[in-house]
Short mmCIF file of C-alpha atoms in Angstrom, two decimals:
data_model
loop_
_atom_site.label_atom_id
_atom_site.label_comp_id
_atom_site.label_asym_id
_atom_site.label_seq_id
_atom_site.Cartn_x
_atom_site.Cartn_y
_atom_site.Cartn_z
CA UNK A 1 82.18 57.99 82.44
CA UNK A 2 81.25 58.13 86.29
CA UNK A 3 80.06 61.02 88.32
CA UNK A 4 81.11 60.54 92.24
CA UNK A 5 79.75 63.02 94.86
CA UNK A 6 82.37 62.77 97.37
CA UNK A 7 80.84 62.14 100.51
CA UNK A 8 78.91 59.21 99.40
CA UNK A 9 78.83 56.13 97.89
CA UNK A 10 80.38 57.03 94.39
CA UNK A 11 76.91 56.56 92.05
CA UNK A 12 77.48 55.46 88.57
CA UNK A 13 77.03 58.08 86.17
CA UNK A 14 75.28 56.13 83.06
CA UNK A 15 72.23 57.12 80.70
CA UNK A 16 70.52 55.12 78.62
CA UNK A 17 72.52 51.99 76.71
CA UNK A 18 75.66 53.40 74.38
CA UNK A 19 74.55 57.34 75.31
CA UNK A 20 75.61 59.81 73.52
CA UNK A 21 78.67 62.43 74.95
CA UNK A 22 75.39 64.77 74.71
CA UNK A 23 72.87 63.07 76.55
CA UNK A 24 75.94 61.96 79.26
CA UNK A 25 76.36 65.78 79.69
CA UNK A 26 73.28 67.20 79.87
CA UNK A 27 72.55 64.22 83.07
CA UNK A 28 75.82 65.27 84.27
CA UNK A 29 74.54 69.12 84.91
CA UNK A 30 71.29 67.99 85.97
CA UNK A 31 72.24 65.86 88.80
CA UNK A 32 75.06 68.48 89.89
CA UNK A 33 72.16 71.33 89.76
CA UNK A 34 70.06 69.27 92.37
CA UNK A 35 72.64 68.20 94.68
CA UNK A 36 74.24 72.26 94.32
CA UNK A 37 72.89 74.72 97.21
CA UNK A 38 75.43 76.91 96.80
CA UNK A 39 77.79 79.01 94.62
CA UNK A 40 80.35 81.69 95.07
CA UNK A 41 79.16 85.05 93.03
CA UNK A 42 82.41 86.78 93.70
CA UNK A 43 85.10 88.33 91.10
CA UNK A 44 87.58 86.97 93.35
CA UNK A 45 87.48 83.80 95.44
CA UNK A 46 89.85 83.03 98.29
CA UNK A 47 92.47 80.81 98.62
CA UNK A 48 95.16 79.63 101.34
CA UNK A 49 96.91 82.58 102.78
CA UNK A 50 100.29 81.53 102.02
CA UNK A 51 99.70 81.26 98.06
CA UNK A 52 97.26 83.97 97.90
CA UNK A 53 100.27 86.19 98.45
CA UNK A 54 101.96 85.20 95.76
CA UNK A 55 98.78 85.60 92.94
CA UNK A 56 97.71 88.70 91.06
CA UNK A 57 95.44 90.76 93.50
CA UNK A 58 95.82 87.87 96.15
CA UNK A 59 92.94 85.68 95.22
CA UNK A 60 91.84 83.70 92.08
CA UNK A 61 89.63 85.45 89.97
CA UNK A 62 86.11 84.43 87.85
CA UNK A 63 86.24 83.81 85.03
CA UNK A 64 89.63 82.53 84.67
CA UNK A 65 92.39 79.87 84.52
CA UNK A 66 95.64 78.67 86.54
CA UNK A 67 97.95 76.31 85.56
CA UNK A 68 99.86 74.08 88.46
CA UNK A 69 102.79 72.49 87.60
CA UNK A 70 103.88 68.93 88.99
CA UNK A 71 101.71 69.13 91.96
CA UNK A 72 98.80 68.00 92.96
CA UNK A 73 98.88 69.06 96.73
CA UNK A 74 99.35 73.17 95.74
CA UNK A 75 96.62 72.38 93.09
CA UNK A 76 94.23 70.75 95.70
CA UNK A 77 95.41 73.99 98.31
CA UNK A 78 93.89 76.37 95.71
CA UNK A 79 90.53 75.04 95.95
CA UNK A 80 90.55 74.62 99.97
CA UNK A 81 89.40 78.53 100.10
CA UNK A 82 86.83 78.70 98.00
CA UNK A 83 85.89 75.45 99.27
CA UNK A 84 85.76 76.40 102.64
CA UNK A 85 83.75 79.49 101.49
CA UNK A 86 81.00 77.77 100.40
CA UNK A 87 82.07 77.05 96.72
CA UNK A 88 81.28 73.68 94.42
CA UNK A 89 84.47 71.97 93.17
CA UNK A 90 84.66 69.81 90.45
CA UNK A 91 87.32 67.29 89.62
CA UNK A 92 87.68 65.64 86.39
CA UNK A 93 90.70 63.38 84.95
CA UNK A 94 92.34 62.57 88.03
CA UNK A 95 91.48 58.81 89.07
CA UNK A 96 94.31 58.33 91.64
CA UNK A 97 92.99 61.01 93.66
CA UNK A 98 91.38 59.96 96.74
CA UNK A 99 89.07 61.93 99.06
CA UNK A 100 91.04 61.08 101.71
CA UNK A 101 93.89 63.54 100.14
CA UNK A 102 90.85 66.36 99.14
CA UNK A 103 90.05 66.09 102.93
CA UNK A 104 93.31 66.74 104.15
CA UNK A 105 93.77 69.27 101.85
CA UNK A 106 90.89 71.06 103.59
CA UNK A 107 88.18 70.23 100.77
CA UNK A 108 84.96 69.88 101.81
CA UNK A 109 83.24 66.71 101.04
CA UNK A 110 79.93 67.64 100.73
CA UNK A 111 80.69 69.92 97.97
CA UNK A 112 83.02 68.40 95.76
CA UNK A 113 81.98 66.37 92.80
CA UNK A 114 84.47 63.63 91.21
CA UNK A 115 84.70 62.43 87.45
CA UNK A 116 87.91 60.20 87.65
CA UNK A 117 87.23 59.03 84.20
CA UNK A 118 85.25 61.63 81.32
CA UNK A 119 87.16 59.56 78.41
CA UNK A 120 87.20 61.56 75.23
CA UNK A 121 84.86 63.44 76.37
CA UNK A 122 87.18 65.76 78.72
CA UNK A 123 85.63 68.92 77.34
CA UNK A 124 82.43 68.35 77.11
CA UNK A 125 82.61 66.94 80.86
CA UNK A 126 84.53 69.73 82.32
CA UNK A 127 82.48 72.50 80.65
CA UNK A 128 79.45 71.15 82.17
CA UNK A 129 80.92 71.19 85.45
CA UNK A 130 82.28 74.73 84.73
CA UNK A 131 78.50 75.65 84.28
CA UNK A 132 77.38 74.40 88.08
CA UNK A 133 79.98 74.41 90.12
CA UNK A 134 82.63 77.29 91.02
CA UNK A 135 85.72 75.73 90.37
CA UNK A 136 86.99 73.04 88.48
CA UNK A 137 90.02 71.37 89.23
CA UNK A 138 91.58 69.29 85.63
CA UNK A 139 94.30 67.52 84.04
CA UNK A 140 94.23 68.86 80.45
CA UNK A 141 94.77 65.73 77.56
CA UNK A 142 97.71 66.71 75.95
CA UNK A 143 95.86 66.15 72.67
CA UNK A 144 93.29 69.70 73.21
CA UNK A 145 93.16 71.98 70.01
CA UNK A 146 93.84 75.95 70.32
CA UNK A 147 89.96 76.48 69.53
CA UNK A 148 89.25 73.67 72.35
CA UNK A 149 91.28 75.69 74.87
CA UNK A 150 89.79 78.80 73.22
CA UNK A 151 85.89 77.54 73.59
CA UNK A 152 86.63 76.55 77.15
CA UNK A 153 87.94 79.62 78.23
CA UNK A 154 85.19 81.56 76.49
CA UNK A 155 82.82 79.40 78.94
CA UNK A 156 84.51 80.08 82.14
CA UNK A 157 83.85 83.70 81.60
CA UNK A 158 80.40 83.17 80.85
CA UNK A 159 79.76 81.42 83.98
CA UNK A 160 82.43 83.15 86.38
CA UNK A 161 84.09 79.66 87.07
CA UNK A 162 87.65 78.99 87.81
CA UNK A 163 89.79 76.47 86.01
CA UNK A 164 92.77 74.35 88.11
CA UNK A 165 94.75 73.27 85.36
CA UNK A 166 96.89 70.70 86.64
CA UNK A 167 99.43 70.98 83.84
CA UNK A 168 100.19 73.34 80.88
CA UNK A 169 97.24 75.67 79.90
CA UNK A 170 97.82 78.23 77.62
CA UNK A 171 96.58 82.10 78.49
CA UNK A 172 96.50 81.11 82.53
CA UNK A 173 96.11 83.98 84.73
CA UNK A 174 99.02 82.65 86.61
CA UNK A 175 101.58 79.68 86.57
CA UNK A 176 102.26 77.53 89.78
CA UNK A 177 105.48 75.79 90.36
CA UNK A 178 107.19 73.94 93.38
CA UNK A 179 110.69 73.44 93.36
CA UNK A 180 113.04 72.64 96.61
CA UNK A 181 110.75 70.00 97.42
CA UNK A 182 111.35 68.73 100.84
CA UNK A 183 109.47 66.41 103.56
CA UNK A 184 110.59 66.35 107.09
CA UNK A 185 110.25 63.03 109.16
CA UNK A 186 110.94 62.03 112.61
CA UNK A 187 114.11 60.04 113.68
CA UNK A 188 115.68 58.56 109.62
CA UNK A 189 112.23 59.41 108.35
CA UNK A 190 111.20 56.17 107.83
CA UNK A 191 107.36 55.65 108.72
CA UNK A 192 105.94 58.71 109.14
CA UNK A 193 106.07 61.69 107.48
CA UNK A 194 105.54 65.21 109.33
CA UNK A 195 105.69 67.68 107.24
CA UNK A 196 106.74 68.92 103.78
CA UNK A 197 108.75 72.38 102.95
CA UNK A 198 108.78 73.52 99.58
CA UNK A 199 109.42 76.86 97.45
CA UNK A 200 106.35 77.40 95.20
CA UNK A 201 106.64 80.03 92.25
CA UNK A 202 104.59 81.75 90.42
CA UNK A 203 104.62 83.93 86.88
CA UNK A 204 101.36 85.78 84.98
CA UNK A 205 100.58 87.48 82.59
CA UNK A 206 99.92 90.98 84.83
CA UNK A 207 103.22 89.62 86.63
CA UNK A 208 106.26 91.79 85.86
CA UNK A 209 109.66 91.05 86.69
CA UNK A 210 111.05 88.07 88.25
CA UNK A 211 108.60 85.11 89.14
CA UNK A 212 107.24 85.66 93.00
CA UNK A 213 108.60 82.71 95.11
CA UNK A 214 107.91 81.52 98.84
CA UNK A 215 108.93 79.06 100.63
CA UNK A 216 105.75 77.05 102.51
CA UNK A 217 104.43 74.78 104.08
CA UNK A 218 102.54 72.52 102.36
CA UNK A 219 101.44 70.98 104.68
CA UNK A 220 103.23 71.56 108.26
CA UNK A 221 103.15 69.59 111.05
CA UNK A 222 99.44 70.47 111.99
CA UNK A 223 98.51 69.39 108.20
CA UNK A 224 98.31 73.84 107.81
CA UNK A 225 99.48 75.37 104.78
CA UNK A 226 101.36 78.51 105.59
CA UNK A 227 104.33 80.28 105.30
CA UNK A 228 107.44 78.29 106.67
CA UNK A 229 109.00 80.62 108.45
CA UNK A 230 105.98 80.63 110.80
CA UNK A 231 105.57 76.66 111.85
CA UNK A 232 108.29 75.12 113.41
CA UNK A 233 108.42 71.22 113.11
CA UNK A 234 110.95 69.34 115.04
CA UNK A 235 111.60 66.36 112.60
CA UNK A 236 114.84 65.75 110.57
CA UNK A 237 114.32 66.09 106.45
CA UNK A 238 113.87 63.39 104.31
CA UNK A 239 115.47 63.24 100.70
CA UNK A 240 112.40 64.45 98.32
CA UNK A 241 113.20 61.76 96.15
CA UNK A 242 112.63 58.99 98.37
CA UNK A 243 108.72 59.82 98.13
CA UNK A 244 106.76 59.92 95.38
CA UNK A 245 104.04 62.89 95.71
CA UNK A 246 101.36 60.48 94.30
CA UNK A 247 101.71 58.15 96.66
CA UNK A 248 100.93 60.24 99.55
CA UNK A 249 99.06 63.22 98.15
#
């Protein structure tokens, strides 16, 4: 398992020879608590304008979890907020992600802490980040128990952190989806990419009715997330299938 502050070279996260998920933990928090100056205490942390429209009460709220579907961008947007406020993020399970992409996204380096790699020890790894930092963007292992999800959640309301679920996650405050998914490019698109329009929506458990939906965004030409019928980009679309979202998120 390796622990990579973002902004520098990515240390090696390592105890002593053939450590134990225990002893890898408890170094984890420690060297997260000296390198962490600061930390949200809020019972609702903001988020990009554009989605925060479409949560309950407008913002995400300690304490609790979201699930993302199928996209890493809108999953990486949530965090730009409460980044940009102050907040620690966490990142655990995600190894393609580069902080090039966290960057653009409007993450700020000096306060985001990688694990591209916890291993089998996913929950042990991302509760100790969910002690120290404020929010903790994860890809779930398909293989997590009911009492895993249950002892995880019973954590992030402890410590007033906010889990990014980037996938299923049962009991989320809310459920993000994009659909419609659409990238605009100048001339046949090929080479450069401007901007990408897509219709995110979004069902909870306070949520009644139909799911909310908006179209954004994400990013526009000026790399901004907002609504789209306030950017105008001047570039032809490009078929959504020609790209794959890993490749340039």
């Amino acid at each position: 398992m390796s622990l990579s502050v973002a902004t520098h070279r990515p240390p090696v996260f390592s105890g002593a020879p053939a450590p134990t998920a225990a002893s890898q933990v408890a170094e984890l928090q420690a060297r997260i608590r000296g390198m962490q100056r600061t930390r949200i205490d809020s019972h609702g942390l903001p988020t990009s304008p554009g989605i925060a429209e479409l949560l309950p009460g407008g913002v995400l709220r300690a304490g609790a979890a979201y699930s993302v579907h199928e996209s890493t961008s809108l999953a990486l947007a949530l965090l730009a907020g409460p980044s940009a406020a102050g907040a620690w993020c966490g990142v655990v399970g995600l190894p393609a992600l580069g902080v090039e992409a966290a960057a653009a996204a409007g993450i700020d380096l000096d306060r985001l802490v990688l694990v591209p790699d916890p291993g089998e020890q996913w929950l042990q790894v991302t509760a100790a980040l969910a002690d120290v930092v404020t929010v903790v963007l994860a890809r779930p292992p398909a293989s997590l128990s009911a009492a895993e999800v249950a002892r995880l959640g019973s954590r992030l309301r402890q410590r007033g952190s906010t889990l990014v679920a980037l996938g299923e996650w049962p009991q989320s405050e809310a459920t993000l989806r994009v659909s419609d998914d659409r990238w605009m490019g100048l001339g046949d698109g090929a080479g450069y990419l401007a901007a990408r329009r897509v219709t995110v929506s979004v069902t909870g458990r306070t949520l009644t009715g139909k799911p909310r939906r908006k179209q954004l965004w994400l990013p526009d030409t000026e790399q901004v997330i907002r609504p789209a019928g306030l950017a105008g980009v001047h570039a032809r679309p490009v078929p959504a299938e020609r790209f794959d979202e890993a490749a340039v998120s």
